[in-house]
Amino acid sequence: MATSKEKSKFRNLPRAASGPLKCQFKGKSLTILSQFNKGSAFTEDERKTFGLHGLLPPNIQTLEEQVRRAYQQYRSRPDDLAKNTFMASMKAQNEVLYYKLVQTHLKEMFSVIYTPTEGDAIQNYSRLFRRPEGCFLSINDQDRIEESLTNFGRGEDVDYIVVSDGEEILGIGDQGVGAILISVAKLVLSTLCAGIHPSRQLPVVLDCGTNNESLLTDELYLGLRQPRARGKEYDQFVDKFVTAAKKMYPRAYIHFEDFGLQNAKRILDRYRSQVPCFNDDIQGTGCVTLAALMAAFHVSGIKMQDARIVIFGSGSAGTGIAEQIVDAIAMETHKSKSEASRQIWCLDKPGLLVKSLGERLTAAQVPFAREDDEWPKEKGTDLLTVVKEVKPHVLIGTSTQPKAFTEEIIREMAQHVEQPIVFPLSNPTRLHEACPADINCWSDGRALMATGSPFPPVERNGAQYEIAECNNSTCFPGIGLGAVLSRTRVVSKKMLVAAVKALASRSPALQDPNQPLLPDVEDVREISVDIARAVIKTAVEEGHAQEEGIPEDEQDLDEWIHVQMWEPTYRPLVPTDGQ
């Protein structure tokens, strides 16, 4: 029976993910290629055509039967890291089965294939290593960057690149070459959540060395055993990669991931006007947090132009959130960015950021540093003092300082605001600034909350209040899908604000204030369509879109997007011409 995609008027698009799949491989080589392998689900015709008899058990199974067996195997693993390793092996063997299994049990498996368990896998990368996945680029071998990329195709072969230098991984710091796994994990999420074709993705690690002593002294470590490069040599390496990627894959979208504090925004600012690129730690975190904030403003009745916001932790995530909020305020209220930034107070290790900190401020922090005469030292710059003075509507934590949001701080905030908005976003879970149950208690059940990791619901007014998770995966995949399908020249600030509005419009709290501020990850594929639509329309309006034939009608545009989203289904294999 033909699927809706096969009946679509857009079914002949190059990225239409339906119909027969051409395959040039036969026999045993076919069964070891994860993109084409179906294992026990190869049909009788495929077994004849591709010479598979004798290589497989005779019983032909459905994908659903394979999922049931694989799930039993998954459940038999003794702990989450073992489950993560099992899933990595499955992905290397059978791509469709891997994604179908995760899609079927997404809620249960999300924390295993991504944070926090993926952090454990990254820390143990050299010890768990079985086979390479992705592109490994060495700062000591920069002349081979272009040659290395040719191993993964040319021209239109790659749509989406995730690249990391491994300096700041998932709250666990410098992990050197193990960062290849964060690039792989982000691409897995882009496929699960937005249907980016897995065969058109490229995970990359820029191995610049590491300052992690435990890796440098580990005899099994697979990366460069040298201190992390800085300065001109580092910048040259990054530039050679971006230049080579742009040359090899001129329309590919580049997603920067887990770069260090001193480099993340600097790199983004350098290339954002040259190539379609995105930094998830800065822009992704900023977008999903802003979406939750917009929903919270709707519930609480606070107007964006009046909001007072304190951000505790001013690294890549904190300043990225601040920047997204400023862009939204400026666009919504027509305030200047300078005026909008006055609504935000940022704190970091030295306390409140002030101009006199000088060179201790990163480039990303400078726009949010207050004038010293506005905040004299004798006033105090700690979080409690700032909360007492500012009386914020919003308190956001990206500090990785456990229990930093104390009872005194939350009660002080709740004295002045009817519905305090409190987002302890640090992850993994052990690093959160406060747990939702305590915030709920200390605010007398009035706080609106979102967290960086999953938490159970809290009791409020005799009912269960679900805690929203500020999970970037509800946002960055849809932005990437919109960028890839529109072939945008750049990712503009207006496109990101459009993406935020699309996500915020899906907030369950808009219909019921007792519901979470953000939608559940299980609904993410349809959310990604909404976000992609908003990004594509904005790219067209701004003149950035390069793809031809983008439909103007919204219903047609949705169909055009859906048709090009990959799904984990077994497509009929047909031999290539001349095989």
Coordinates of C-alpha atoms in Angstrom, one line a residue:
M1 CA 0.0 0.0 0.0
A2 CA 1.4 3.4 -1.0
T3 CA 2.1 5.8 1.9
S4 CA 0.9 9.4 2.1
K5 CA 4.5 10.4 1.3
E6 CA 4.5 8.3 -1.9
K7 CA 1.2 9.9 -3.0
S8 CA 2.5 13.4 -2.3
K9 CA 2.9 15.9 -5.2
F10 CA 6.4 16.5 -3.6
R11 CA 7.4 12.8 -3.7
N12 CA 10.0 13.4 -6.4
L13 CA 12.1 15.8 -4.3
P14 CA 15.7 14.7 -3.9
R15 CA 15.2 14.3 -0.1
A16 CA 11.8 12.6 -0.3
A17 CA 12.2 9.8 2.2
S18 CA 10.0 7.2 0.6
G19 CA 9.9 4.7 -2.2
P20 CA 12.6 2.3 -3.3
L21 CA 16.2 2.8 -2.2
K22 CA 18.9 2.1 -4.7
C23 CA 21.7 -0.1 -3.3
Q24 CA 25.0 -1.0 -5.0
F25 CA 26.1 -3.7 -2.5
K26 CA 25.5 -7.4 -2.4
G27 CA 26.0 -10.4 -0.2
K28 CA 27.9 -10.1 3.1
S29 CA 29.0 -6.5 2.4
L30 CA 25.3 -5.5 2.4
T31 CA 24.6 -7.0 5.8
I32 CA 27.4 -5.0 7.5
L33 CA 26.3 -1.6 6.2
S34 CA 24.0 -0.1 8.7
Q35 CA 22.3 2.2 6.2
F36 CA 21.0 -0.7 4.1
N37 CA 21.0 -3.7 6.5
K38 CA 17.6 -5.1 7.5
G39 CA 18.8 -8.2 9.2
S40 CA 16.0 -10.8 9.5
A41 CA 13.6 -8.4 7.7
F42 CA 15.1 -8.7 4.2
T43 CA 12.3 -9.9 1.9
E44 CA 12.5 -13.0 -0.2
D45 CA 12.9 -11.0 -3.3
E46 CA 15.7 -9.0 -1.7
R47 CA 17.5 -12.2 -0.6
K48 CA 17.4 -13.4 -4.2
T49 CA 18.4 -10.2 -5.8
F50 CA 21.2 -9.3 -3.5
G51 CA 22.6 -12.8 -2.9
L52 CA 21.7 -13.1 0.8
H53 CA 20.7 -16.8 1.0
G54 CA 22.8 -18.6 3.6
L55 CA 23.7 -15.4 5.3
L56 CA 20.4 -15.1 7.2
P57 CA 18.0 -17.3 9.2
P58 CA 15.1 -18.3 6.9
N59 CA 12.3 -16.8 9.0
I60 CA 11.5 -13.3 7.6
Q61 CA 10.4 -10.9 10.3
T62 CA 8.8 -7.5 10.4
L63 CA 10.4 -4.4 11.8
E64 CA 8.0 -4.4 14.7
E65 CA 9.1 -8.0 15.6
Q66 CA 12.7 -6.9 15.5
V67 CA 11.9 -4.0 17.8
R68 CA 10.3 -6.3 20.4
R69 CA 13.4 -8.6 20.4
A70 CA 15.8 -5.7 20.5
Y71 CA 13.9 -4.1 23.4
Q72 CA 14.2 -7.3 25.4
Q73 CA 17.9 -7.3 24.8
Y74 CA 18.1 -3.7 25.8
R75 CA 16.2 -4.3 29.1
S76 CA 18.6 -7.2 30.0
R77 CA 21.6 -4.8 30.2
P78 CA 22.6 -4.3 33.9
D79 CA 22.9 -0.4 33.9
D80 CA 22.4 2.7 31.8
L81 CA 26.0 2.8 30.5
A82 CA 25.7 -0.8 29.3
K83 CA 22.4 0.1 27.6
N84 CA 24.1 3.1 26.0
T85 CA 26.9 0.8 24.7
F86 CA 24.3 -1.7 23.4
M87 CA 22.4 1.0 21.5
A88 CA 25.7 2.3 20.0
S89 CA 26.4 -1.2 18.7
M90 CA 22.9 -1.5 17.3
K91 CA 23.2 1.8 15.5
A92 CA 26.4 0.6 13.8
Q93 CA 24.6 -2.6 12.7
N94 CA 21.1 -1.5 11.6
E95 CA 20.2 2.2 11.3
V96 CA 16.5 1.7 10.8
L97 CA 16.1 -0.7 13.7
Y98 CA 18.1 1.6 16.0
Y99 CA 15.9 4.6 15.3
K100 CA 12.7 2.7 15.4
L101 CA 13.5 1.2 18.8
V102 CA 14.4 4.6 20.2
Q103 CA 11.3 6.2 18.6
T104 CA 9.1 3.4 20.1
H105 CA 10.5 3.9 23.6
L106 CA 11.6 7.6 23.4
K107 CA 10.7 8.7 26.9
E108 CA 12.4 5.7 28.5
M109 CA 15.5 5.8 26.3
F110 CA 16.2 9.5 25.9
S111 CA 18.3 9.8 29.0
V112 CA 20.3 6.7 28.0
I113 CA 21.2 7.8 24.4
Y114 CA 21.7 11.4 25.5
T115 CA 22.3 13.2 28.8
P116 CA 23.2 12.1 31.5
T117 CA 24.3 8.7 30.3
E118 CA 26.0 9.9 27.1
G119 CA 28.3 11.9 29.4
D120 CA 29.4 8.7 31.0
A121 CA 30.0 7.1 27.6
I122 CA 32.1 10.2 26.5
Q123 CA 34.2 10.0 29.7
N124 CA 34.9 6.3 28.9
Y125 CA 35.2 6.7 25.2
S126 CA 38.7 5.3 24.8
R127 CA 37.9 2.3 27.0
L128 CA 34.6 1.5 25.3
F129 CA 35.8 2.1 21.8
R130 CA 34.9 -0.5 19.2
R131 CA 34.7 1.1 15.8
P132 CA 35.2 4.7 14.7
E133 CA 32.2 6.9 13.8
G134 CA 32.6 10.3 12.3
C135 CA 35.5 12.5 11.2
F136 CA 38.6 12.9 13.4
L137 CA 40.6 16.0 12.6
S138 CA 43.9 16.7 14.3
I139 CA 45.5 20.0 14.9
N140 CA 48.8 18.4 14.1
D141 CA 47.6 17.4 10.7
Q142 CA 45.8 20.5 9.4
D143 CA 46.9 20.0 5.8
R144 CA 44.8 16.8 5.5
I145 CA 41.5 18.4 6.6
E146 CA 40.0 18.6 3.1
E147 CA 41.3 15.1 2.3
S148 CA 39.7 13.8 5.4
L149 CA 36.4 15.3 4.6
T150 CA 36.3 13.6 1.2
N151 CA 35.8 10.3 2.9
F152 CA 32.3 11.4 3.7
G153 CA 31.2 12.6 0.3
R154 CA 31.1 15.8 -1.7
G155 CA 28.8 18.6 -2.7
E156 CA 25.2 17.7 -1.9
D157 CA 26.1 14.5 0.1
V158 CA 26.1 16.3 3.5
D159 CA 23.3 18.4 4.9
Y160 CA 24.1 18.7 8.6
I161 CA 27.5 18.8 10.3
V162 CA 27.9 18.8 14.1
V163 CA 31.5 19.7 15.2
S164 CA 33.0 19.9 18.7
D165 CA 36.4 20.5 20.1
G166 CA 35.5 18.7 23.4
E167 CA 36.4 21.5 25.8
E168 CA 33.1 21.8 27.7
I169 CA 31.1 18.6 27.4
L170 CA 27.7 18.2 29.2
G171 CA 28.9 19.7 32.5
I172 CA 31.8 17.3 32.7
G173 CA 34.4 19.5 31.1
D174 CA 37.3 18.7 28.8
Q175 CA 37.0 15.3 27.2
G176 CA 39.3 15.6 24.2
V177 CA 38.7 13.2 21.4
G178 CA 35.7 11.7 23.2
A179 CA 33.8 14.7 22.0
I180 CA 33.1 12.8 18.8
L181 CA 30.3 11.1 20.8
I182 CA 28.5 14.4 21.5
S183 CA 28.6 15.2 17.8
V184 CA 27.1 11.7 17.1
A185 CA 24.5 12.1 19.8
K186 CA 23.3 15.5 18.6
L187 CA 22.9 14.1 15.1
V188 CA 20.9 11.2 16.5
L189 CA 18.5 13.7 18.1
S190 CA 18.3 15.7 14.8
T191 CA 17.1 12.5 13.1
L192 CA 14.8 11.4 15.9
C193 CA 13.3 14.8 16.5
A194 CA 13.3 16.4 13.0
G195 CA 13.8 13.6 10.4
I196 CA 17.3 14.8 9.2
H197 CA 18.5 12.0 7.0
P198 CA 21.2 10.0 9.0
S199 CA 23.1 9.2 5.8
R200 CA 23.4 13.0 5.1
Q201 CA 25.0 13.9 8.4
L202 CA 28.6 14.3 9.5
P203 CA 29.8 14.2 13.1
V204 CA 33.3 15.9 13.5
V205 CA 35.7 16.3 16.4
L206 CA 38.5 18.9 16.3
D207 CA 41.3 17.3 18.4
C208 CA 43.2 20.2 19.8
G209 CA 44.8 18.2 22.6
T210 CA 43.3 18.2 26.1
N211 CA 44.0 19.7 29.6
N212 CA 42.3 16.7 31.3
E213 CA 45.2 15.1 33.2
S214 CA 43.3 11.8 33.6
L215 CA 43.2 11.5 29.8
L216 CA 46.8 12.6 29.3
T217 CA 48.0 9.9 31.6
D218 CA 45.6 7.2 30.4
E219 CA 47.5 4.7 28.3
L220 CA 44.3 3.8 26.4
Y221 CA 43.4 7.4 25.5
L222 CA 42.9 7.7 21.7
G223 CA 43.4 11.4 21.3
L224 CA 46.4 13.7 21.1
R225 CA 48.5 13.5 24.3
Q226 CA 49.3 17.1 24.5
P227 CA 48.0 20.3 26.2
R228 CA 45.1 21.9 24.5
A229 CA 46.1 24.4 21.8
R230 CA 45.2 28.1 22.1
G231 CA 45.6 31.3 20.3
K232 CA 46.7 31.6 16.6
E233 CA 47.2 27.9 16.1
Y234 CA 43.8 27.0 17.4
D235 CA 42.0 29.8 15.4
Q236 CA 43.8 28.7 12.2
F237 CA 42.7 25.1 12.8
V238 CA 39.0 26.1 13.2
D239 CA 39.2 28.4 10.2
K240 CA 40.7 25.6 8.0
F241 CA 37.9 23.3 9.0
V242 CA 35.1 25.8 8.3
T243 CA 36.8 26.8 5.0
A244 CA 37.2 23.2 3.9
A245 CA 33.6 22.2 5.0
K246 CA 32.2 25.2 3.1
K247 CA 34.2 24.2 0.0
M248 CA 33.4 20.5 0.2
Y249 CA 29.7 20.9 1.2
P250 CA 28.8 24.4 0.1
R251 CA 25.2 24.2 1.4
A252 CA 25.7 22.3 4.6
Y253 CA 24.6 23.6 7.9
I254 CA 27.2 23.7 10.7
H255 CA 26.2 23.1 14.3
F256 CA 28.9 24.0 16.8
E257 CA 28.7 22.0 20.1
D258 CA 30.4 22.2 23.5
F259 CA 33.2 24.6 22.7
G260 CA 34.9 26.3 25.6
L261 CA 33.8 29.5 27.2
Q262 CA 36.6 31.6 25.7
N263 CA 35.9 30.3 22.2
A264 CA 32.2 29.5 21.8
K265 CA 30.7 32.9 21.1
R266 CA 33.9 34.2 19.5
I267 CA 33.7 31.4 16.9
L268 CA 30.0 31.9 16.4
D269 CA 30.3 35.6 15.9
R270 CA 33.1 35.1 13.4
Y271 CA 31.3 32.7 11.1
R272 CA 27.6 33.5 11.6
S273 CA 27.6 36.0 8.7
Q274 CA 29.6 33.6 6.4
V275 CA 27.9 30.3 6.7
P276 CA 24.6 28.9 8.0
C277 CA 25.8 28.0 11.5
F278 CA 24.4 27.6 15.0
N279 CA 25.8 27.1 18.5
D280 CA 23.5 24.9 20.5
D281 CA 25.0 25.8 23.9
I282 CA 24.4 29.5 23.2
Q283 CA 21.5 29.7 20.8
G284 CA 19.8 26.4 21.4
T285 CA 19.7 26.8 25.2
G286 CA 18.7 30.5 24.7
C287 CA 15.8 29.6 22.4
V288 CA 14.3 26.8 24.5
T289 CA 14.6 28.9 27.7
L290 CA 13.1 31.9 26.0
A291 CA 10.2 29.8 24.8
A292 CA 9.5 28.6 28.4
L293 CA 9.8 32.2 29.6
M294 CA 7.3 33.4 27.0
A295 CA 4.8 30.8 28.2
A296 CA 5.5 31.8 31.9
F297 CA 4.9 35.4 31.0
H298 CA 1.6 34.5 29.5
V299 CA 0.6 32.5 32.6
S300 CA 1.8 35.2 35.1
G301 CA 0.6 38.2 33.1
I302 CA 4.1 39.8 33.2
K303 CA 4.8 41.9 30.1
M304 CA 8.2 41.3 28.4
Q305 CA 9.1 44.9 28.4
D306 CA 8.6 45.1 32.2
A307 CA 10.4 41.8 33.2
R308 CA 13.4 41.9 35.6
I309 CA 15.6 38.9 35.0
V310 CA 18.5 37.6 37.1
I311 CA 20.8 35.0 35.5
F312 CA 23.1 33.1 37.8
G313 CA 26.0 31.6 35.8
S314 CA 27.3 33.6 32.8
G315 CA 29.1 31.0 30.7
S316 CA 28.0 30.0 27.2
A317 CA 24.5 29.0 28.3
G318 CA 23.8 31.9 30.6
T319 CA 25.0 34.6 28.2
G320 CA 23.3 32.8 25.3
I321 CA 20.0 32.9 27.2
A322 CA 20.6 36.6 28.0
E323 CA 21.3 37.4 24.3
Q324 CA 18.1 35.6 23.1
I325 CA 16.0 37.4 25.7
V326 CA 17.5 40.8 24.6
D327 CA 16.8 40.0 20.9
A328 CA 13.2 39.1 21.7
I329 CA 12.6 42.2 23.8
A330 CA 14.2 44.4 21.2
M331 CA 12.0 42.9 18.4
E332 CA 8.8 42.8 20.4
T333 CA 9.0 46.2 22.1
H334 CA 11.2 48.2 19.7
K335 CA 13.6 49.0 22.5
S336 CA 17.3 49.2 21.6
K337 CA 19.4 46.2 22.5
S338 CA 21.2 48.4 25.0
E339 CA 17.9 49.3 26.7
A340 CA 16.7 45.7 26.6
S341 CA 19.9 44.4 28.3
R342 CA 19.2 46.7 31.2
Q343 CA 16.4 44.3 32.2
I344 CA 19.0 41.5 32.8
W345 CA 21.4 41.1 35.7
C346 CA 24.1 38.5 35.1
L347 CA 26.2 36.9 37.9
D348 CA 29.2 34.6 37.6
K349 CA 32.0 33.5 39.9
P350 CA 33.0 37.1 40.8
G351 CA 29.3 37.9 41.6
L352 CA 27.3 40.5 39.7
L353 CA 29.1 41.4 36.5
V354 CA 30.3 45.0 36.5
K355 CA 32.4 47.0 34.1
S356 CA 35.4 47.2 36.5
L357 CA 36.0 43.5 36.1
G358 CA 37.7 44.5 32.8
E359 CA 39.6 41.6 31.2
R360 CA 38.0 39.1 33.6
L361 CA 34.9 39.5 31.5
T362 CA 34.5 37.3 28.4
A363 CA 33.3 38.9 25.2
A364 CA 29.9 37.4 25.7
Q365 CA 29.6 38.9 29.2
V366 CA 30.6 42.5 28.4
P367 CA 27.2 43.6 27.1
F368 CA 25.6 42.6 30.4
A369 CA 28.1 44.1 32.8
R370 CA 26.6 46.9 34.9
E371 CA 28.2 50.3 35.5
D372 CA 30.1 50.4 38.7
D373 CA 28.4 53.6 39.9
E374 CA 25.1 51.8 39.5
W375 CA 26.3 49.0 41.8
P376 CA 29.0 50.1 44.2
K377 CA 31.0 47.3 45.8
E378 CA 29.8 48.0 49.3
K379 CA 26.3 47.0 48.2
G380 CA 27.4 43.4 47.8
T381 CA 27.4 41.4 44.6
D382 CA 26.2 38.0 45.8
L383 CA 23.0 36.3 44.5
L384 CA 20.9 37.0 47.6
T385 CA 21.9 40.7 47.7
V386 CA 21.1 41.0 44.0
V387 CA 17.7 39.3 44.4
K388 CA 16.9 41.6 47.4
E389 CA 17.9 44.7 45.4
V390 CA 16.4 43.8 41.9
K391 CA 13.3 42.0 43.1
P392 CA 13.3 39.9 39.9
H393 CA 10.4 38.3 38.2
V394 CA 12.7 35.6 36.8
L395 CA 15.6 33.7 38.2
I396 CA 17.6 31.5 35.9
G397 CA 20.4 29.1 36.9
T398 CA 23.2 28.0 34.6
S399 CA 25.9 27.9 37.2
T400 CA 26.4 24.2 37.8
Q401 CA 26.5 25.1 41.5
P402 CA 24.3 22.6 43.4
K403 CA 21.7 24.1 45.8
A404 CA 22.7 27.7 44.9
F405 CA 19.0 28.7 45.0
T406 CA 18.5 28.6 48.8
E407 CA 15.3 28.9 50.7
E408 CA 16.1 32.4 51.7
I409 CA 16.6 33.5 48.0
I410 CA 13.4 31.9 46.8
R411 CA 11.4 33.3 49.7
E412 CA 12.8 36.7 49.2
M413 CA 11.9 36.6 45.5
A414 CA 8.4 35.3 46.3
Q415 CA 7.8 38.3 48.7
H416 CA 7.8 40.7 45.8
V417 CA 6.4 38.7 42.9
E418 CA 3.1 36.9 42.8
Q419 CA 4.3 34.1 40.5
P420 CA 8.1 33.9 40.6
I421 CA 9.6 32.3 37.5
V422 CA 12.5 30.0 38.6
F423 CA 14.5 27.9 36.1
P424 CA 17.3 25.8 37.7
L425 CA 18.8 24.7 34.4
S426 CA 22.2 23.2 35.3
N427 CA 22.6 19.6 34.4
P428 CA 23.3 16.8 34.9
T429 CA 20.8 16.4 37.7
R430 CA 23.3 16.5 40.5
L431 CA 24.3 20.0 39.6
H432 CA 20.9 21.7 39.7
E433 CA 20.6 24.9 41.6
A434 CA 17.5 23.7 43.5
C435 CA 15.0 20.9 43.1
P436 CA 11.4 21.8 42.1
A437 CA 9.9 20.3 45.2
D438 CA 11.8 22.7 47.4
I439 CA 11.1 25.7 45.1
N440 CA 7.4 24.8 45.2
C441 CA 7.5 24.6 49.0
W442 CA 9.5 27.8 49.5
S443 CA 7.2 29.8 47.1
D444 CA 4.1 28.5 48.7
G445 CA 3.1 26.7 45.5
R446 CA 3.3 29.8 43.4
A447 CA 6.5 29.4 41.3
L448 CA 6.5 28.7 37.6
M449 CA 9.3 26.3 36.9
A450 CA 11.4 24.7 34.2
T451 CA 14.5 22.6 34.7
G452 CA 17.5 21.4 32.7
S453 CA 17.0 17.7 33.6
P454 CA 13.8 15.7 34.1
F455 CA 12.1 15.9 37.5
P456 CA 9.0 14.3 38.9
P457 CA 5.9 16.4 39.3
V458 CA 5.2 18.3 42.5
E459 CA 2.0 18.5 44.6
R460 CA 0.2 21.8 44.2
N461 CA -3.3 22.7 45.4
G462 CA -4.3 19.1 45.6
A463 CA -3.1 18.3 42.1
Q464 CA 0.1 17.3 40.3
Y465 CA 2.1 20.1 38.7
E466 CA 4.3 18.8 35.8
I467 CA 7.7 20.3 35.6
A468 CA 8.8 21.5 32.2
E469 CA 12.2 20.4 31.0
C470 CA 14.2 23.0 29.0
N471 CA 15.4 20.3 26.6
N472 CA 17.2 21.8 23.6
S473 CA 16.0 18.8 21.6
T474 CA 12.6 20.4 21.3
C475 CA 14.2 23.3 19.5
F476 CA 17.6 22.8 17.8
P477 CA 16.4 19.9 15.5
G478 CA 13.6 22.0 14.0
I479 CA 15.9 25.0 13.5
G480 CA 18.3 22.7 11.7
L481 CA 15.6 21.2 9.6
G482 CA 14.4 24.6 8.5
A483 CA 17.9 25.7 7.7
V484 CA 18.7 22.5 5.7
L485 CA 15.5 22.5 3.7
S486 CA 15.5 26.2 2.9
R487 CA 19.3 26.1 2.1
T488 CA 19.6 29.4 4.0
R489 CA 22.7 31.4 3.6
V490 CA 22.8 32.3 7.3
V491 CA 20.8 31.7 10.4
S492 CA 19.5 35.2 11.4
K493 CA 18.4 36.4 14.8
K494 CA 14.9 36.9 13.3
M495 CA 14.8 33.3 12.3
L496 CA 15.7 32.2 15.8
V497 CA 13.0 34.4 17.4
A498 CA 10.5 32.9 14.9
A499 CA 11.6 29.5 16.1
V500 CA 11.1 30.5 19.7
K501 CA 7.6 31.7 19.0
A502 CA 6.7 28.5 17.2
L503 CA 7.9 26.4 20.2
A504 CA 6.2 28.7 22.8
S505 CA 2.9 28.4 20.9
R506 CA 3.0 24.7 21.7
S507 CA 3.2 25.2 25.4
P508 CA 0.5 23.2 27.3
A509 CA 0.4 26.0 29.9
L510 CA -1.3 28.3 27.4
Q511 CA -4.4 26.1 27.6
D512 CA -4.1 25.2 31.3
P513 CA -1.8 27.1 33.7
N514 CA -1.3 23.9 35.8
Q515 CA 0.3 22.2 32.7
P516 CA 4.1 22.4 32.0
L517 CA 5.6 25.5 30.3
L518 CA 7.0 23.4 27.4
P519 CA 5.7 20.5 25.4
D520 CA 6.9 16.9 26.0
V521 CA 9.7 15.5 24.0
E522 CA 7.4 12.8 22.7
D523 CA 5.6 15.4 20.6
V524 CA 8.8 16.8 19.2
R525 CA 8.5 15.7 15.5
E526 CA 5.4 17.8 14.9
I527 CA 6.9 20.6 17.0
S528 CA 9.9 20.4 14.7
V529 CA 7.6 20.9 11.7
D530 CA 6.2 24.1 13.3
I531 CA 9.7 25.4 14.0
A532 CA 11.0 24.5 10.5
R533 CA 8.0 26.2 8.9
A534 CA 8.7 29.4 10.9
V535 CA 12.4 29.3 10.1
I536 CA 11.8 28.7 6.4
K537 CA 9.2 31.4 6.0
T538 CA 11.5 33.9 7.8
A539 CA 14.5 32.8 5.6
V540 CA 12.3 33.5 2.5
E541 CA 11.1 36.9 3.8
E542 CA 14.7 38.0 4.6
G543 CA 16.0 36.8 1.3
H544 CA 18.3 34.1 2.8
A545 CA 16.7 31.0 1.4
Q546 CA 18.5 29.5 -1.7
E547 CA 16.2 26.5 -2.3
E548 CA 13.9 26.8 -5.3
G549 CA 10.2 25.9 -5.3
I550 CA 9.5 26.5 -1.6
P551 CA 5.7 26.5 -1.4
E552 CA 4.0 29.7 -0.3
D553 CA 0.8 28.1 0.9
E554 CA 1.2 27.0 4.5
Q555 CA -0.5 23.6 4.0
D556 CA 1.6 22.9 1.0
L557 CA 4.7 24.0 2.9
D558 CA 3.9 21.5 5.7
E559 CA 3.5 18.7 3.2
W560 CA 6.8 19.8 1.5
I561 CA 8.6 19.6 4.9
H562 CA 7.0 16.2 6.0
V563 CA 7.9 14.5 2.7
Q564 CA 11.6 15.4 3.2
M565 CA 11.7 14.1 6.8
W566 CA 13.4 10.7 7.2
E567 CA 11.5 8.0 9.1
P568 CA 12.7 4.6 10.4
T569 CA 11.0 2.3 8.0
Y570 CA 12.4 -0.4 5.7
R571 CA 12.3 0.9 2.1
P572 CA 12.4 -1.7 -0.7
L573 CA 16.0 -2.1 -1.9
V574 CA 16.6 -2.1 -5.7
P575 CA 19.9 -2.7 -7.4
T576 CA 21.6 0.3 -9.0
D577 CA 21.8 0.4 -12.8
G578 CA 24.2 -2.2 -14.2
Q579 CA 24.3 -4.3 -11.0

